[in-house]
XYZ file of C-alpha atoms in Angstrom:
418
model
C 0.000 0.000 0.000
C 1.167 3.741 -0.761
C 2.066 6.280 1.596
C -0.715 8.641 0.305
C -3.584 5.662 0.975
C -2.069 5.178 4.193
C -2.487 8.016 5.275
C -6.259 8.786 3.760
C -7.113 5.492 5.576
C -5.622 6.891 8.773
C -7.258 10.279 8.512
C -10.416 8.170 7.609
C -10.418 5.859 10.650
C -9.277 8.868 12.649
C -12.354 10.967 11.823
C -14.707 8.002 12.050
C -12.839 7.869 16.008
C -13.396 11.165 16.416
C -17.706 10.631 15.181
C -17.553 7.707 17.755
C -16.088 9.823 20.973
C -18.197 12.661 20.458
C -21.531 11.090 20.124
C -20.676 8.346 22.812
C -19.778 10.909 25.182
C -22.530 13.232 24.670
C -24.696 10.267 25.522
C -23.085 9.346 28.470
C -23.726 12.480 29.990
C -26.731 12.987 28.821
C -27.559 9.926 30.587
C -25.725 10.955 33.739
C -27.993 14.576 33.401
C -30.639 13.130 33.016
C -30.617 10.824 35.719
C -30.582 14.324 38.013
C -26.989 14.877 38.909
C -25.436 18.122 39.101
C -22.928 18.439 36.399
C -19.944 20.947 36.044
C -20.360 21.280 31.903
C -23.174 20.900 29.229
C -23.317 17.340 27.555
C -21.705 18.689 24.641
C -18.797 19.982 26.046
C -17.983 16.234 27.470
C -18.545 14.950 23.817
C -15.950 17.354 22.912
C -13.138 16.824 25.425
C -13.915 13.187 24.384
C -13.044 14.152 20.209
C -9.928 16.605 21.772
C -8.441 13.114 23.787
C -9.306 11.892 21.100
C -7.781 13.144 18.049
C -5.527 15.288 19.919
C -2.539 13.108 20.930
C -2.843 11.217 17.650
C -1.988 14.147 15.825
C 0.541 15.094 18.045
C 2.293 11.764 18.174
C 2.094 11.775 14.039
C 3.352 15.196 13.981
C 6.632 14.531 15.929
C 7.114 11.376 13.550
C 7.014 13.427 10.398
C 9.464 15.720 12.253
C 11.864 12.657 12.804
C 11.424 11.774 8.917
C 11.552 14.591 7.349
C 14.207 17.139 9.682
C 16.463 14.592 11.155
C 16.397 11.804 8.691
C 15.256 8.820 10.970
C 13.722 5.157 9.411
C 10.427 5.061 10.688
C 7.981 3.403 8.727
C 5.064 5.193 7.685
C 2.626 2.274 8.493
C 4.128 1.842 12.243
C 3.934 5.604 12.781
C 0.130 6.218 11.697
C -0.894 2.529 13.655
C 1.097 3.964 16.902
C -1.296 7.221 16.269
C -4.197 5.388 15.896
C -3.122 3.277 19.401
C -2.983 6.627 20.695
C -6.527 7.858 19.743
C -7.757 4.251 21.474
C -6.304 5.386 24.343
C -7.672 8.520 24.328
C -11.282 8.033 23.411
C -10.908 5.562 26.075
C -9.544 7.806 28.855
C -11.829 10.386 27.462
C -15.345 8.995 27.679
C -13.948 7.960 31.270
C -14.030 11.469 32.466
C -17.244 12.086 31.433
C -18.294 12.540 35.538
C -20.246 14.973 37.409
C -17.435 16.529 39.210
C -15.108 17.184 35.908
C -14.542 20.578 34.300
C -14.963 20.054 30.582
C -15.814 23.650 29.795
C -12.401 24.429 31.332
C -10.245 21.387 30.447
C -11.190 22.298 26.812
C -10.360 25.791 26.969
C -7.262 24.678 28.297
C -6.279 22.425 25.040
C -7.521 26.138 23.159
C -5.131 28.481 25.260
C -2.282 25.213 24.300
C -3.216 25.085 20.634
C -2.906 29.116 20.361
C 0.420 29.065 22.126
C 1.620 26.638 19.822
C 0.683 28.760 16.592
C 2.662 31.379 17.953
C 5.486 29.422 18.833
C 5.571 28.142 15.211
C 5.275 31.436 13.437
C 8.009 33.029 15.874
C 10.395 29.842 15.303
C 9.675 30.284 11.463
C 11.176 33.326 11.768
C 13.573 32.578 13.434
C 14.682 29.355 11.182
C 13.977 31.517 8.292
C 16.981 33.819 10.135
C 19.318 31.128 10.621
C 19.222 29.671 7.454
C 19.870 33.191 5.578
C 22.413 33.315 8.030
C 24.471 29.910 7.642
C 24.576 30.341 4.306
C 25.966 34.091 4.352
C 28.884 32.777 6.513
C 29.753 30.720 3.281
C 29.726 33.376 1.118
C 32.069 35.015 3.681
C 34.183 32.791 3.448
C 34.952 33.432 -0.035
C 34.424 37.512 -0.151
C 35.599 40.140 1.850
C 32.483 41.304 4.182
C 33.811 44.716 3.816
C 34.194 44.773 0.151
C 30.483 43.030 -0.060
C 29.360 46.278 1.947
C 31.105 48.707 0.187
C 32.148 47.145 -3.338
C 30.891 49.438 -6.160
C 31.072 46.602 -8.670
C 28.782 43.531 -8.917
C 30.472 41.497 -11.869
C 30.476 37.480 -10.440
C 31.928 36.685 -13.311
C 32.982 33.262 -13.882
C 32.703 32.768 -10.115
C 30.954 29.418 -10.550
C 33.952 27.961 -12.622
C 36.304 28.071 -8.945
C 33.579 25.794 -7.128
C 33.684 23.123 -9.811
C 37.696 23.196 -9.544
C 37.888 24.962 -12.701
C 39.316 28.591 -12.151
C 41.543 30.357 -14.476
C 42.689 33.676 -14.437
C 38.895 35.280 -15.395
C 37.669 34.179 -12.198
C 39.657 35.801 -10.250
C 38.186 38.582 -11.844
C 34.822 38.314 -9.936
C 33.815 40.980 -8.001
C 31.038 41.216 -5.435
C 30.080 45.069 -4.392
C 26.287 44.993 -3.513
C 26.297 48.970 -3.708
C 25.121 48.923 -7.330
C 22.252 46.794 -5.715
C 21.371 48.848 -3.092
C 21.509 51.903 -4.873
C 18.795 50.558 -7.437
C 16.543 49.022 -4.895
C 16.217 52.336 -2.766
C 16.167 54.201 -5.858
C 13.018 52.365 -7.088
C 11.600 52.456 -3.843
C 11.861 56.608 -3.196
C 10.532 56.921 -6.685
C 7.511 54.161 -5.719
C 7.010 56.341 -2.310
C 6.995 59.563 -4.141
C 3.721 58.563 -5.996
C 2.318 56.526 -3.333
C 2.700 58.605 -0.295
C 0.929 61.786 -1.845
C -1.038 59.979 -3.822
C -2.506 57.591 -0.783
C -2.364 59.605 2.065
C -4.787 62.513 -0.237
C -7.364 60.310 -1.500
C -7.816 58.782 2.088
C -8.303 62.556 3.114
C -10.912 63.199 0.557
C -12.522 59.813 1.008
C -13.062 60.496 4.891
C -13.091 64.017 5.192
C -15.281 65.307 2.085
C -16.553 62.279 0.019
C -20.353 62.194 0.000
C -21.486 58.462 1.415
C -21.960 57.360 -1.899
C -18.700 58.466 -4.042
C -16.918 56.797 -1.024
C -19.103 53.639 -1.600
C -18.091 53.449 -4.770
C -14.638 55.147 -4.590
C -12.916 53.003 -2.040
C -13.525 49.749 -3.394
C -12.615 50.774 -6.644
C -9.423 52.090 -5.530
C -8.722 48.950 -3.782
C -9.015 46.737 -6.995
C -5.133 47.863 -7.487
C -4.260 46.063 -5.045
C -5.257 42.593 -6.658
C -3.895 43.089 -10.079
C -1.199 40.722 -10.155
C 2.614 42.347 -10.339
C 3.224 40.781 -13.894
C 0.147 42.575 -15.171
C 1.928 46.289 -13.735
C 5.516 45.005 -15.106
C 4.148 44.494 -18.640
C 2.104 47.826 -18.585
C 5.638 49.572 -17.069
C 7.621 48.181 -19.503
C 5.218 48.584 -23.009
C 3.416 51.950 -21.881
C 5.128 53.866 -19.314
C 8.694 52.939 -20.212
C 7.826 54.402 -23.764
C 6.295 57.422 -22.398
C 8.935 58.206 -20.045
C 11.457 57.783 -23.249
C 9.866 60.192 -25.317
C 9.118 62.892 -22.895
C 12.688 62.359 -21.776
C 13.525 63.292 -25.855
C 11.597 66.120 -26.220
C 13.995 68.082 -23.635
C 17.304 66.714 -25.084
C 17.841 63.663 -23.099
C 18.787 60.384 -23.191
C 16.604 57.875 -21.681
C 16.899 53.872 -21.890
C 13.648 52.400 -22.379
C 15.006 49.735 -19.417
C 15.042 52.907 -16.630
C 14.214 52.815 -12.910
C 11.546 55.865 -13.260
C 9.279 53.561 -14.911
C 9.003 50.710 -12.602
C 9.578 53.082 -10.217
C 5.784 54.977 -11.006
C 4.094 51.774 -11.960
C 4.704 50.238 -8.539
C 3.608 53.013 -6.306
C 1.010 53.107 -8.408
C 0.552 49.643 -7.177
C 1.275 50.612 -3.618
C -1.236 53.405 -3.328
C -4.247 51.045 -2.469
C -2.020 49.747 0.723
C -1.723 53.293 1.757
C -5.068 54.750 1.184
C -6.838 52.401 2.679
C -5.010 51.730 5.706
C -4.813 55.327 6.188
C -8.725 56.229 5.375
C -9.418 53.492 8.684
C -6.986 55.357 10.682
C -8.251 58.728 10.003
C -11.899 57.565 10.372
C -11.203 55.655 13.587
C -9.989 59.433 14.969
C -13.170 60.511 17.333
C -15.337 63.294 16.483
C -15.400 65.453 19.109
C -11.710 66.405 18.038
C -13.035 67.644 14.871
C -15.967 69.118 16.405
C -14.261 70.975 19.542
C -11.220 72.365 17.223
C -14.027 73.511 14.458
C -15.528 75.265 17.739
C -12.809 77.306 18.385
C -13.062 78.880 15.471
C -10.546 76.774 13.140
C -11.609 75.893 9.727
C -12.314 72.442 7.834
C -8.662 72.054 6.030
C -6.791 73.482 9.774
C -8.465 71.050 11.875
C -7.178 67.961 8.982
C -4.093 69.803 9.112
C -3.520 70.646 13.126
C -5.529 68.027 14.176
C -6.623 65.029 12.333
C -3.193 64.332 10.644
C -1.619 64.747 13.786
C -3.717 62.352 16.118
C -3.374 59.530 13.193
C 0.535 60.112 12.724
C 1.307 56.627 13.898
C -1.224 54.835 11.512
C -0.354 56.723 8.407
C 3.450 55.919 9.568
C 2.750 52.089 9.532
C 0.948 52.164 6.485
C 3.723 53.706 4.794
C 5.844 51.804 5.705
C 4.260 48.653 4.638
C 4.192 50.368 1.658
C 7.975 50.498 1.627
C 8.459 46.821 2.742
C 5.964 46.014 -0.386
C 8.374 48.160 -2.759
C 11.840 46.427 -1.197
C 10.187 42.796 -2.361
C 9.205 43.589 -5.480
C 10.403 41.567 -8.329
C 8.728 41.437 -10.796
C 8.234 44.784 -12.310
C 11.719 45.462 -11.998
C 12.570 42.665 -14.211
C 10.131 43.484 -16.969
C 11.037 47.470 -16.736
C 14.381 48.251 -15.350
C 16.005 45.247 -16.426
C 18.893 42.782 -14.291
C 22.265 45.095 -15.262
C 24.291 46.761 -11.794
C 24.391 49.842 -12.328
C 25.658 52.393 -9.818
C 24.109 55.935 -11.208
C 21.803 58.807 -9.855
C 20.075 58.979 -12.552
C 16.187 57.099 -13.086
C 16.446 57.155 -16.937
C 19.416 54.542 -16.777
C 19.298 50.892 -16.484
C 19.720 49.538 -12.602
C 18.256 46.437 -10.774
C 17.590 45.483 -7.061
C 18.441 42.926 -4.588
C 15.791 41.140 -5.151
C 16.298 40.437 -8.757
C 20.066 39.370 -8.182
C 18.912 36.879 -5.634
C 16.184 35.363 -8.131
C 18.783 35.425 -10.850
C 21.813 33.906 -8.760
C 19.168 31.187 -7.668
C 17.645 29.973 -10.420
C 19.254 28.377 -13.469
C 22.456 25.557 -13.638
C 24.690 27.202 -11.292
C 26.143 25.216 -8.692
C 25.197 25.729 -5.135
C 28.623 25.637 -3.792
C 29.646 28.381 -5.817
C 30.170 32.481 -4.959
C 27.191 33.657 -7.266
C 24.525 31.365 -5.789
C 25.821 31.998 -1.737
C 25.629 35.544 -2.875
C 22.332 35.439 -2.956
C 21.858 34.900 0.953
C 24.620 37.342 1.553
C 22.305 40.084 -0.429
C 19.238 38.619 1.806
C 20.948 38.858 4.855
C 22.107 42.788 4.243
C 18.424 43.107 2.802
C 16.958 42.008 6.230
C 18.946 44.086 8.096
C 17.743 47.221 6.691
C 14.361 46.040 6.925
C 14.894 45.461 10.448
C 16.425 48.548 11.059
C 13.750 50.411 9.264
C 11.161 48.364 11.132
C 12.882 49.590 14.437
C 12.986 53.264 13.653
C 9.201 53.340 12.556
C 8.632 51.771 15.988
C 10.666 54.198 17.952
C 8.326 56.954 15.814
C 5.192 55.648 16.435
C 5.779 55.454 20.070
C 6.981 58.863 20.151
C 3.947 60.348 18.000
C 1.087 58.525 20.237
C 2.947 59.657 23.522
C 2.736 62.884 21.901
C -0.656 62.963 20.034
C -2.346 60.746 22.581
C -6.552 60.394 22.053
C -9.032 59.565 24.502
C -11.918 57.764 23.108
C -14.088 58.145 26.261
């Protein structure tokens, strides 16, 4: 027998286990209820203690078997693992249609297994960080090994060359040659990414205004949730319309006042994806401002200011920390992007100020150094973590400083909402 029918005849005999615990305990206490005792719990919270004892420790026990197989490479036969779970549910439909008594807590015994169960996702999404961390990081420490940290850091060249060539016990004199400066990378990913703000700050942070300050009911009805249909276009669909419309545009504008422009520039993906960010921002934002009280607006329209000072002195201020995270999820959103860089900007370093030249991101290079024939041992594929590593950093950093804002802007611009 397969592994996959195993395992739908385990989750099968499993369920049918879990059928048989919840309506034999239900009907135990039912019975017991019924028979006039004073019981701590309603019949259906027994039955469902009974499926938890159930189902519970079988999953757990086939959980830390796949863990064993998969992570640490042990020989444990499929079959034997999924018949020890199913022991394991036997025990524990047994054990749990036992404590259906008078004098047990099932309301709280259950709440309990909740309180565990929620723990537990949080455990696993802060040690998915965390191994998400340490593998980035293992693998950078490889990379060092090769390349100067400080030349990675400050390097204003990004050529790798025939890099792959040393790995395979291959190298000549051209790979030597290879140079690793992330600079070039840097430069183009926060290049991109002022140009992206540029449009979507502005752009964002003014229609929320309008749409919760001045919009009649229904232009904000219809306004909003048009505006937020940006926000599920897919990125391919914004890299081809950067790179066959706006690239184009840009090009001939650039032209028309003497200057040279490739159509593969950073000003076009650059527009196109804070055009794509601008739904993040505007809506987050329009909740924030709306979720400011009233009597703020009301008791600063009382003292005589008008309608645009009180959004000014008042409004903005109070939702300073809101606008601030939605911003700067707008910036995390523009450091990922991949897509529309490849399509518009194109995958050549280039260290320049200016938008109308060819550049890429970090992002690209690590897609590019990953994918394809190259060998894993070699420079240009490590290189990618290195480049993750640095790119996590900032992100952290950045992620820091906003908090350190926002903390300082609500201490400052606290609201009471009685």
């Amino acid at each position: 027998m397969q592994t996959n029918q195993i395992f739908t005849l385990f989750c099968g005999i499993l369920l049918l286990m879990g059928l048989v615990a919840f309506f034999v305990g239900r009907a135990r206490a039912a019975r017991v209820r019924a028979s006039g005792t004073l019981m701590y719990a309603q019949p259906d919270q027994y039955a469902w203690f009974a499926v938890v004892a159930t189902a519970g420790p079988a999953l757990v026990v086939s959980a830390l078997g796949a863990f064993l197989l998969l992570l640490l490479g042990a020989s444990i036969p499929t079959f034997y693992l999924l018949a020890a779970s199913l022991m394991v549910a036997a025990i524990g439909l047994t054990l749990g249609i036992r404590q259906v008594k008078p004098d047990f807590h099932a309301r709280q015994a259950i709440e309990r297994v909740i309180r565990w169960v929620l723990v537990t996702a949080a455990m696993i999404s802060i040690f998915t960080t965390f191994g998400i961390l340490f593998s980035i990081v293992f693998e950078a420490l490889r990379f060092f090994q090769m390349h100067s940290f400080w030349e990675f850091i400050t390097g204003t060249v990004w050529a790798p060359g025939n890099s792959f060539l040393a790995s395979a016990g291959r190298a000549d004199d051209a790979a030597s040659a290879a140079q690793f400066g992330s600079v070039p990378l840097f430069a183009g990913t926060f290049m991109i990414t002022a140009i992206a703000m540029l449009v979507a700050i502005p752009v964002g942070l003014l229609s929320a205004i309008y749409m919760s300050e001045f919009a009649p009911s229904r232009v904000r009805t219809l306004a909003k949730p048009t505006l937020e249909v940006l926000a599920g276009i897919p990125t391919v669909v914004y890299g081809f319309f950067a790179a066959i419309t706006v690239a184009p545009i840009i090009v001939s504008l650039a032209n028309s006042v003497g200057l040279d422009a490739s159509f593969n520039n950073a000003l076009a993906p650059g527009i196109v994806m804070g055009i794509m960010i601008i739904p993040f921002i505007s809506s987050l934002s329009d909740d924030v401002i709306n979720a400011i009280p009233d009597s703020m607006r009301q008791g600063s329209l009382a003292l005589g200011m008008t309608k645009g000072e009180t959004i000014r002195d008042v409004v903005i201020p109070a939702a300073l920390p809101g606008i601030i995270s939605a911003s700067l999820l707008g910036v995390s959103r523009a450091l990922g992007e991949t897509m529309i860089v490849v399509m518009a900007a194109g995958m050549r370093p280039n260290l320049s100020a200016n938008p109308l030249e060819e550049m890429t991101t970090v992002t690209v290079r690590i897609v590019a150094a990953l994918t394809g024939d190259l060998e894993f041992e070699s420079a240009e594929t490590l290189s990618a973590f290195a480049l993750g590593l640095v790119l996590f950093t900032v992100t952290l950093s950045l992620n820091l400083v906003s908090v350190l804002m926002i903390r300082r802007f609500r201490d400052k611009y606290r609201v009471n909402n009685l």
